[in-house]
XYZ file of C-alpha atoms in Angstrom:
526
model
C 12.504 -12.981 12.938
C 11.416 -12.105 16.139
C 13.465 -8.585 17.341
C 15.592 -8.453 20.130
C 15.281 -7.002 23.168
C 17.133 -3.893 24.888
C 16.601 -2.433 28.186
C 17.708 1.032 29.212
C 18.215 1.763 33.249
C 19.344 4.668 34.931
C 21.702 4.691 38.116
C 20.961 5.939 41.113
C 23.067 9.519 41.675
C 25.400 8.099 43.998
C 26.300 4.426 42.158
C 29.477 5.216 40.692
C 30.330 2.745 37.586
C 33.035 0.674 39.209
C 30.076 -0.661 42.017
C 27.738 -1.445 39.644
C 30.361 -3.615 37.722
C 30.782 -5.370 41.213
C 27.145 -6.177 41.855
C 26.694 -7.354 38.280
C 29.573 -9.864 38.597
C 27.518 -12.631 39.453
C 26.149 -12.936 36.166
C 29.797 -13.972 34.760
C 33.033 -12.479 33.539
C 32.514 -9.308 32.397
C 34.983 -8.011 29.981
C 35.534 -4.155 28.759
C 35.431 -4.107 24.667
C 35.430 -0.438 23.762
C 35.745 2.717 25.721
C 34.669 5.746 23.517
C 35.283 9.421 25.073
C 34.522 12.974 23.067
C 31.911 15.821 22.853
C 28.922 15.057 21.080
C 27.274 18.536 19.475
C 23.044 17.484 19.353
C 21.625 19.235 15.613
C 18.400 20.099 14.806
C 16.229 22.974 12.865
C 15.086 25.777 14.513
C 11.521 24.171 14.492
C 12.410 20.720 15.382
C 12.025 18.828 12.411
C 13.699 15.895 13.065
C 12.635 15.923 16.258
C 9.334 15.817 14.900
C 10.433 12.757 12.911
C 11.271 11.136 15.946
C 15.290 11.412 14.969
C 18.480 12.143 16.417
C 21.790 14.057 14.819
C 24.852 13.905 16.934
C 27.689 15.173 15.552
C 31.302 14.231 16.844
C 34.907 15.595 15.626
C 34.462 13.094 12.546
C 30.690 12.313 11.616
C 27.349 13.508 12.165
C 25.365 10.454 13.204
C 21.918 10.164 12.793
C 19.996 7.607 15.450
C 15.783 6.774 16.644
C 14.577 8.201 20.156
C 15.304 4.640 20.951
C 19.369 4.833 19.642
C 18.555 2.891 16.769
C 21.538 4.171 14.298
C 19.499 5.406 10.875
C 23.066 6.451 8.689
C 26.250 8.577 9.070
C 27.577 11.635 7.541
C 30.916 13.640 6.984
C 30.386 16.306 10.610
C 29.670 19.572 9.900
C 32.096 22.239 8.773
C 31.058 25.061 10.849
C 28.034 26.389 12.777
C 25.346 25.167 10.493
C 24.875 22.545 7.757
C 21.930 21.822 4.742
C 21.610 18.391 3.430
C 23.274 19.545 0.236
C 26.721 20.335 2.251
C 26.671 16.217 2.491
C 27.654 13.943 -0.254
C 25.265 11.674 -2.163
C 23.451 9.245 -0.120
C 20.732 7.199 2.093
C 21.373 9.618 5.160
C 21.562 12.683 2.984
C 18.485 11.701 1.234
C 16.587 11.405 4.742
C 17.918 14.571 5.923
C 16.696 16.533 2.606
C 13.124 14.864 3.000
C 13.077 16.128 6.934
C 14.501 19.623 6.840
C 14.027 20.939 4.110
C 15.571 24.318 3.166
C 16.263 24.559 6.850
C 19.987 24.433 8.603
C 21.169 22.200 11.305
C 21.781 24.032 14.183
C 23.891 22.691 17.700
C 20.788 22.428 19.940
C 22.806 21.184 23.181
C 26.334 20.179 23.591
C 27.690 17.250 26.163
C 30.903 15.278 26.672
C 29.995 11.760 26.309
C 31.628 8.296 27.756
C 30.393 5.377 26.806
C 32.015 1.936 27.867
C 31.176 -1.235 26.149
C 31.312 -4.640 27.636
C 30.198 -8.190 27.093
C 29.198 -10.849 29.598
C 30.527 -14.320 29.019
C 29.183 -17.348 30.377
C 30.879 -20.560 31.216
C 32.035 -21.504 27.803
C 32.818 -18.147 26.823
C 30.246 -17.340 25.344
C 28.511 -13.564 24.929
C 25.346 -13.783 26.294
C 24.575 -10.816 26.803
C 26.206 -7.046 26.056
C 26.496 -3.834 28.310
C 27.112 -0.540 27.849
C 27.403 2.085 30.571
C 26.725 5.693 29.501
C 27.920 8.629 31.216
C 26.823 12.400 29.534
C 27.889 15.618 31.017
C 25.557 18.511 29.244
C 28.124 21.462 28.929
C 26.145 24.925 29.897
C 26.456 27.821 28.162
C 28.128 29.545 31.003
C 30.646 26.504 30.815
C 29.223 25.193 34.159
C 28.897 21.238 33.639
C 25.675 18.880 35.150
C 26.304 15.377 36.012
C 24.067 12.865 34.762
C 23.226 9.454 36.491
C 25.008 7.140 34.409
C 22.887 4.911 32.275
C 23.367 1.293 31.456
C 21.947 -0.254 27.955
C 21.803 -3.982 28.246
C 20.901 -6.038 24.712
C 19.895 -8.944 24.485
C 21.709 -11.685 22.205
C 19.459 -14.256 20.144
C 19.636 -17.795 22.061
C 20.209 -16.564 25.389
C 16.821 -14.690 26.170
C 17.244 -16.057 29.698
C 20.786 -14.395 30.608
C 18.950 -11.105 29.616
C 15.927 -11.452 31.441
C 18.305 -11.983 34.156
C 20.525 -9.425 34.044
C 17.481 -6.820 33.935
C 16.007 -8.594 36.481
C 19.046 -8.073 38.640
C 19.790 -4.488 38.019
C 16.472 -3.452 38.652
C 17.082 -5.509 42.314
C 19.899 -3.183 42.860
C 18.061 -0.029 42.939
C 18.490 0.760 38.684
C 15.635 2.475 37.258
C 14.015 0.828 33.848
C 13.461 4.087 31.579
C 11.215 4.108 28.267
C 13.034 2.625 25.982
C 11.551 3.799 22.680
C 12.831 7.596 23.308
C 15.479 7.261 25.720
C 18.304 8.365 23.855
C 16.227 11.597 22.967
C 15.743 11.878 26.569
C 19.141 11.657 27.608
C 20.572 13.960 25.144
C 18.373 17.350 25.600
C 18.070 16.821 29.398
C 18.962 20.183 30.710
C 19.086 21.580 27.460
C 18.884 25.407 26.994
C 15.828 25.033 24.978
C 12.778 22.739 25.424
C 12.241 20.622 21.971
C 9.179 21.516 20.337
C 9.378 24.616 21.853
C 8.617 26.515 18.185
C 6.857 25.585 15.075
C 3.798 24.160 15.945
C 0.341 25.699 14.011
C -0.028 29.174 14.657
C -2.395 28.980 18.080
C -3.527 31.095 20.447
C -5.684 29.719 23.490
C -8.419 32.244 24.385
C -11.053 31.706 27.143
C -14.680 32.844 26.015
C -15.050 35.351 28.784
C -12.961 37.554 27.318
C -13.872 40.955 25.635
C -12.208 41.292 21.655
C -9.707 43.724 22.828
C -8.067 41.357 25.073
C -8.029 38.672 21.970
C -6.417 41.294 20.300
C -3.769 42.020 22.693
C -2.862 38.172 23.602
C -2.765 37.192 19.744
C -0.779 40.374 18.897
C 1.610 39.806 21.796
C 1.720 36.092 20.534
C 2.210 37.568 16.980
C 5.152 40.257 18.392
C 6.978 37.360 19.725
C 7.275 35.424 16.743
C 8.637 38.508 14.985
C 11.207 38.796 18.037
C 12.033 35.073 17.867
C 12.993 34.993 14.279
C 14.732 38.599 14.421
C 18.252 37.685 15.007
C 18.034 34.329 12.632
C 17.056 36.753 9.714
C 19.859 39.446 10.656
C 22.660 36.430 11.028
C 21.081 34.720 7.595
C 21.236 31.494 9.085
C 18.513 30.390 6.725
C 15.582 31.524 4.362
C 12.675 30.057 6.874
C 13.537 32.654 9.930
C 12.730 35.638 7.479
C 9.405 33.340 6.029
C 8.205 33.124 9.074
C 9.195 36.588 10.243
C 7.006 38.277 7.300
C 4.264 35.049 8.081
C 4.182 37.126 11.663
C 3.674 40.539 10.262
C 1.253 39.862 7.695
C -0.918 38.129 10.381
C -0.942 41.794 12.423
C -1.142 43.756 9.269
C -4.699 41.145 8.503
C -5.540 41.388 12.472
C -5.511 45.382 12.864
C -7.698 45.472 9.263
C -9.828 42.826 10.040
C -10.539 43.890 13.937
C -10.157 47.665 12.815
C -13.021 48.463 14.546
C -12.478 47.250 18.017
C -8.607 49.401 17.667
C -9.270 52.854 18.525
C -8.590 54.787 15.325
C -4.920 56.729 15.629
C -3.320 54.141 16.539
C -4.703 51.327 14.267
C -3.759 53.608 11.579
C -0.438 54.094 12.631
C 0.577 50.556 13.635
C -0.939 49.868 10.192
C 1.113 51.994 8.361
C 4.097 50.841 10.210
C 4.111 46.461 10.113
C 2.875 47.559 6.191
C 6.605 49.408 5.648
C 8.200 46.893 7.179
C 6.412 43.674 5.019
C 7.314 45.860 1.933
C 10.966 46.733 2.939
C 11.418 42.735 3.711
C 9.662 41.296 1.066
C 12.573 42.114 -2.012
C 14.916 39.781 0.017
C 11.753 36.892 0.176
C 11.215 37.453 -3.503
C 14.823 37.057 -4.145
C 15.270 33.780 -2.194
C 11.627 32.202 -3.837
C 13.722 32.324 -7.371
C 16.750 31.021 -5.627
C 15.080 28.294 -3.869
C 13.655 27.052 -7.148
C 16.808 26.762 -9.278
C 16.587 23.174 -9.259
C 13.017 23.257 -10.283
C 13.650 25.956 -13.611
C 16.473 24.182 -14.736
C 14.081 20.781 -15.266
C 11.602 22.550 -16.771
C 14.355 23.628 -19.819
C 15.975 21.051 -22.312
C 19.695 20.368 -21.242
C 20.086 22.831 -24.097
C 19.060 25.797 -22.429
C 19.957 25.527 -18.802
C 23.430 27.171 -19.386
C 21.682 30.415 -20.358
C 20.072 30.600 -17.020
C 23.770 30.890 -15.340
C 23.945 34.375 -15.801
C 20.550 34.982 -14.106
C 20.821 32.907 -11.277
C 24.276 34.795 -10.716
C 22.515 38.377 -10.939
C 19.907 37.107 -8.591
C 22.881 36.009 -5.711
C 24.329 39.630 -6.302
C 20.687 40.815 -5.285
C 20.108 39.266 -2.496
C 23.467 39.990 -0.837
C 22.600 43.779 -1.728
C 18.758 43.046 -0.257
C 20.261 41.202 2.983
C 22.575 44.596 3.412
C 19.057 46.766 3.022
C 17.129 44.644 5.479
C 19.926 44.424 8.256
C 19.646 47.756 8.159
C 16.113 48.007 8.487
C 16.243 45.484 11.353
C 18.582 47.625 13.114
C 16.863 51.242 12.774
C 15.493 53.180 15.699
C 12.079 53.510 13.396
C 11.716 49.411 13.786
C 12.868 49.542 17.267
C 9.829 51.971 18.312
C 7.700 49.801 16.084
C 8.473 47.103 18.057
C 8.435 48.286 21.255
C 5.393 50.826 20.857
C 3.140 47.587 19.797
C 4.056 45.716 22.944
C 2.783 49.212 25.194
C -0.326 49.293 22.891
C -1.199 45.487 23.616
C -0.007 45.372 27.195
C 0.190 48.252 28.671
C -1.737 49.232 31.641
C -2.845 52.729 30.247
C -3.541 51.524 26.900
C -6.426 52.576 24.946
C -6.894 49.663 23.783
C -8.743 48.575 26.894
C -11.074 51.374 26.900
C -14.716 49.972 28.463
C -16.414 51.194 25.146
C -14.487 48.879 23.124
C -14.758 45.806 25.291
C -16.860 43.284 23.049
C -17.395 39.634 23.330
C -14.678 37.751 21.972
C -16.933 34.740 20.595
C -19.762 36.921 19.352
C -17.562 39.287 17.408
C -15.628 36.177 15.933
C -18.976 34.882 14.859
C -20.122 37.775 13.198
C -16.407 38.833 11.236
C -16.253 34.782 10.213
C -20.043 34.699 8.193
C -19.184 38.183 6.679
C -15.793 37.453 5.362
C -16.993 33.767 3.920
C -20.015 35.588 1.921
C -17.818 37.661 0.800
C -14.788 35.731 -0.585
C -18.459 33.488 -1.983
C -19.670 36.363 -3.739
C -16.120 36.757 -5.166
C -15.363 33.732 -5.963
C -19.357 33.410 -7.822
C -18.494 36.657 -9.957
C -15.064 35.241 -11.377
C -16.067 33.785 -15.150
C -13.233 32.700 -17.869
C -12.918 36.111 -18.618
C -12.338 37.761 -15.450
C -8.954 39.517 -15.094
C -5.969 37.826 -13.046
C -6.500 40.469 -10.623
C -9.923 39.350 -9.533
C -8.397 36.104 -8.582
C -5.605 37.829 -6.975
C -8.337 39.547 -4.792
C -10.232 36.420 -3.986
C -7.300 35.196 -3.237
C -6.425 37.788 -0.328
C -9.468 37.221 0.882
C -9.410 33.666 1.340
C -6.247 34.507 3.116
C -7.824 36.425 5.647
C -10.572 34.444 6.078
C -7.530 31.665 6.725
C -6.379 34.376 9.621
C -9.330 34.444 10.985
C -9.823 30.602 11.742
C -5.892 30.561 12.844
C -6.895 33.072 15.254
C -10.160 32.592 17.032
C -9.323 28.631 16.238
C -9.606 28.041 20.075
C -12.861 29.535 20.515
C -14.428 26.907 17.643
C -15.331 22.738 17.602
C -12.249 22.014 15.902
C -13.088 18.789 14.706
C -15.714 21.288 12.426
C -13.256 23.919 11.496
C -10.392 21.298 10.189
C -13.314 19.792 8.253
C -14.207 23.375 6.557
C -10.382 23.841 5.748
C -9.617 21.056 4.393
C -11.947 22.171 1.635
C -11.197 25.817 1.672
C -7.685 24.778 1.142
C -8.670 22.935 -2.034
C -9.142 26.398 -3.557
C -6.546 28.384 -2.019
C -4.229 26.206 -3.231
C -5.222 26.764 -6.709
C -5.309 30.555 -6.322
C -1.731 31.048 -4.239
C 0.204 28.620 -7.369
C -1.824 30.677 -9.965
C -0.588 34.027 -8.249
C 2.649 33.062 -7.781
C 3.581 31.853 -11.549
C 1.778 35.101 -12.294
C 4.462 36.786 -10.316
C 7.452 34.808 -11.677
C 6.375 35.034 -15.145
C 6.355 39.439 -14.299
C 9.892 38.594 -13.247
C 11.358 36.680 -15.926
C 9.617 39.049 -19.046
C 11.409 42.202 -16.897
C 14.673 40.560 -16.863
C 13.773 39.186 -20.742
C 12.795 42.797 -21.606
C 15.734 44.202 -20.234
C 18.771 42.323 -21.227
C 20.720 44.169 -23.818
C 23.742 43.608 -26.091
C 24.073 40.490 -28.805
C 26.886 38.006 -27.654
C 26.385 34.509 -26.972
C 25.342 34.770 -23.640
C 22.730 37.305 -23.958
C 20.798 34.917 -26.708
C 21.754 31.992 -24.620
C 19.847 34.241 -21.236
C 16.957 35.352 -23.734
C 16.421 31.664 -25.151
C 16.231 30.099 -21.268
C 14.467 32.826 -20.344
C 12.051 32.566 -23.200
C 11.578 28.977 -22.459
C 10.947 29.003 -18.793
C 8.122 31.519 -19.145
C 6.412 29.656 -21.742
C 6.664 26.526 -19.604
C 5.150 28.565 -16.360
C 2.373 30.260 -18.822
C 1.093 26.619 -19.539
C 1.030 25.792 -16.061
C -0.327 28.762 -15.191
C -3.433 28.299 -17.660
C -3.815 24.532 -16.351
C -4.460 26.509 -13.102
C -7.002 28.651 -14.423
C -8.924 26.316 -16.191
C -9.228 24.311 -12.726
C -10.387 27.092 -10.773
C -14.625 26.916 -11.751
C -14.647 22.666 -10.871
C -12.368 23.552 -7.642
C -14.546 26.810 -6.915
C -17.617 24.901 -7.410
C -17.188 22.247 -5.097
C -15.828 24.655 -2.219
C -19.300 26.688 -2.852
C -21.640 23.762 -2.196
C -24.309 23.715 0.273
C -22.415 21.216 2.528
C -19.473 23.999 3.138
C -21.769 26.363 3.976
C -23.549 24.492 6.013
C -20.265 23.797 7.988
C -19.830 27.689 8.762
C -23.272 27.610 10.222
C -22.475 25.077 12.064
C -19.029 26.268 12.930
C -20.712 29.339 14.181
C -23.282 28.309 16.022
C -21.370 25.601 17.985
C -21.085 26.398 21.879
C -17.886 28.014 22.714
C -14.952 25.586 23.113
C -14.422 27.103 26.934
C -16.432 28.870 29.341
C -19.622 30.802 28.452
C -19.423 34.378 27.756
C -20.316 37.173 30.484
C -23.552 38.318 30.251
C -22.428 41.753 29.516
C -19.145 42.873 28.171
């Protein structure tokens, strides 16, 4: 069945609603069937996912609807209790399912606020008959500062199956009158962040930082360390306030980017302070990364508890509860952290270092091509993690893959940073297969990690009641299940390894590094 049509128009500033009631009049009686008045609170993540998704929540006093750019209504839920909500703070359903496929482990957070009017009416002909319906819209977006902005008032005409004509009409008409057809597959997302405080999309894209080819390495280093620096300042407060686990992710994601950027650029940083800063983004990764641990095993409840019989899952109560106690104690520790004068200087001594006028970082000796440089540091780091990867056998240690692994991740960094600077279309190509492998290695390492955890906590428990043999018995079990998996993993790694290694990828560096820069041509001399 063919879909019906709607058109959205906006007033001009000065047509109030009661004149354009009177011009449409000549279409038939017009008659008011609902008038509904209240704020409307706009969710989203901090990085936009459902805007990404091309969806709407707007929460009122009673629900938290969720619509399509194009107002389309997609489900409804209970509204939000207080400042943020997960999809598990809904009950069972269609819109809660959608909502847990979109965000995630991330929080809806109010993203704009307005006061909303919308009056509904319907358009009879002759006979009485609806021919067509009419809303008119009228959103006031309430600043921060409390000052409120005036909207044009919108009208949403819709078209009713057998009278196609009386539509065509109407729109027709309106647009006559001076209204102004908008793009009616995203107008509603339009509407509702106009004069927002922040600009959708404006975080959580790929890590990417555009670089022109004239410029020497140090200034690379400076604009991706700035860019770096304000990711770390961006997720700051949502780590401190513990709004969710993603702000302190992508907080550590930030400073183990600078801690691989100062190693793997080490020599275009003049020496003191490379060691220092080095020193410094290392304590705080290490004094933050307790807390990530922490909410990893948290995160994953849901996933231990299926890999037990019914049986066992009550023995891994007690562990999930010691882990909560943790983390409260590790969010005290890194608040703390967060706060200190030594993170402050951190912080602020970085920014001088990268943008400061006097900074040595600028000094002429140091001043080498971006591109080249990039070139050269991209070839040595892929022979490397190939001569690592070619020395691992089935008998290797865990710790040489943990190594390759590190490697692969800088070699990652390294793309991410200079990604700009490259024929894309090449370097998406190449990681697409290098993340084949990586893959492999970051599971591996991280079941290694858990299955450390869970034979510390085994080892440790003490006294013989119920619950301790109920803890040891879960326990017991999940590490045996995350052993096997773990060996799956390993025994995958040669046929995985030995595809990445084939003369095709490394073909595909050459080319990758021999490709003309992506932007201008480099100076002559740097």
């Amino acid at each position: 069945m063919e879909r019906l049509r709607q058109a959205v128009l906006a007033c001009s500033a000065d047509m109030a609603p009661p004149a354009l009631l009177e011009l449409l009049k000549g279409h038939g009686d017009i008659e008011e069937t609902r008038r509904d008045t209240g704020p409307v609170v706009v969710y989203d993540t901090f990085d936009w996912r459902l805007y990404r998704r091309k969806t709407l929540a707007l929460g009122s006093a009673t629900a938290l609807n969720l619509f399509s750019f194009a107002g389309e209504p997609l489900g409804s839920l209970a509204a939000p209790g207080g400042k943020r909500m997960f999809w598990w703070d809904a009950p069972a359903s269609a819109p809660r399912d959608l909502l847990k496929e979109v965000i995630d482990v991330r929080a809806l957070l109010p993203m704009n606020r307005l006061h909303r009017e919308i009056r509904s009416f319907r358009v009879l002909n002759e006979d009485r008959k609806t021919v067509v319906r009419l809303a008119l819209r009228s959103d006031v977006p309430t600043a921060a500062t409390g000052a409120d902005l005036d909207l044009s008032t919108m009208v949403v005409i819709t078209e009713l199956r057998g009278y196609q004509s009386a539509y065509e009409k109407l729109v027709r008409h309106c647009a006559e009158v001076g209204l102004t057809e908008l793009d009616s597959s995203r107008w509603l997302a339009d509407r509702v962040y106009a004069r927002a405080a922040r600009t959708p999309l404006d975080y959580g894209d790929k890590f990417r930082v555009d670089l022109d080819c004239r410029i020497g390495a140090t200034q690379a280093i400076a604009a991706i360390g700035l860019h770096l620096l304000a990711e770390m300042e961006t997720n700051r407060a949502g780590v401190y306030d513990d709004i969710d686990t993603e702000f302190l992710h992508d907080f550590r994601i930030a400073i183990r980017r600078t801690r691989s950027m100062l190693g793997l650029l080490k020599k275009q940083i003049p020496a003191r302070q490379g060691t220092h800063f080095r020193k410094e983004f290392k304590w705080i990764g290490g004094v933050t990364g307790p807390l990530r641990d922490t909410d990893v095993y948290l995160l994953e409840k849901r996933v231990y508890l299926d890999m037990l019989p019914d049986g066992l899952r009550s023995g891994l109560d007690g562990f999930f509860q010691e882990l909560e106690q943790r983390r409260l104690k590790e969010l005290k520790l890194v608040r703390r952290y967060l706060s200190s004068r030594r993170f402050a200087n951190l912080l602020n001594d970085w920014r001088e270092f990268l943008g400061g006028e006097d900074s040595e970082l600028f000094a002429a000796s140091l001043k080498k091509p971006c591109r080249r440089l990039a070139d050269r540091i991209i070839r040595k780091r892929f022979n490397s993690f190939l001569r690592g990867g070619a020395a691992i056998t089935d008998t290797s240690p865990d710790s040489e893959l943990h190594r390759l692994r590190i490697e692969g991740k800088k070699l990652r960094y390294l793309f991410e940073f200079f990604r700009s600077l490259y024929d894309e279309k090449i370097l998406d190509q190449f990681i697409k297969q290098m993340k084949k492998v990586q893959d492999n290695l970051g599971e591996f390492n991280d079941l290694s990690v858990q299955e450390h955890l869970l034979s510390a906590r085994l080892a440790g428990l003490s006294g013989k009641g119920r619950a301790t043999v109920r803890q040891a018995a879960a326990l017991g079990g999940l590490i045996t299940v995350l052993a096997a998996r773990r060996r799956r993993l390993r025994a995958d790694f040669a046929a995985l390894y030995g595809a990445f290694s084939a003369a095709e990828n490394v073909e595909l560096i050459k080319q990758l590094t021999q490709s003309p820069c992506q932007q201008a041509e480099e100076p002559s001399s740097a």
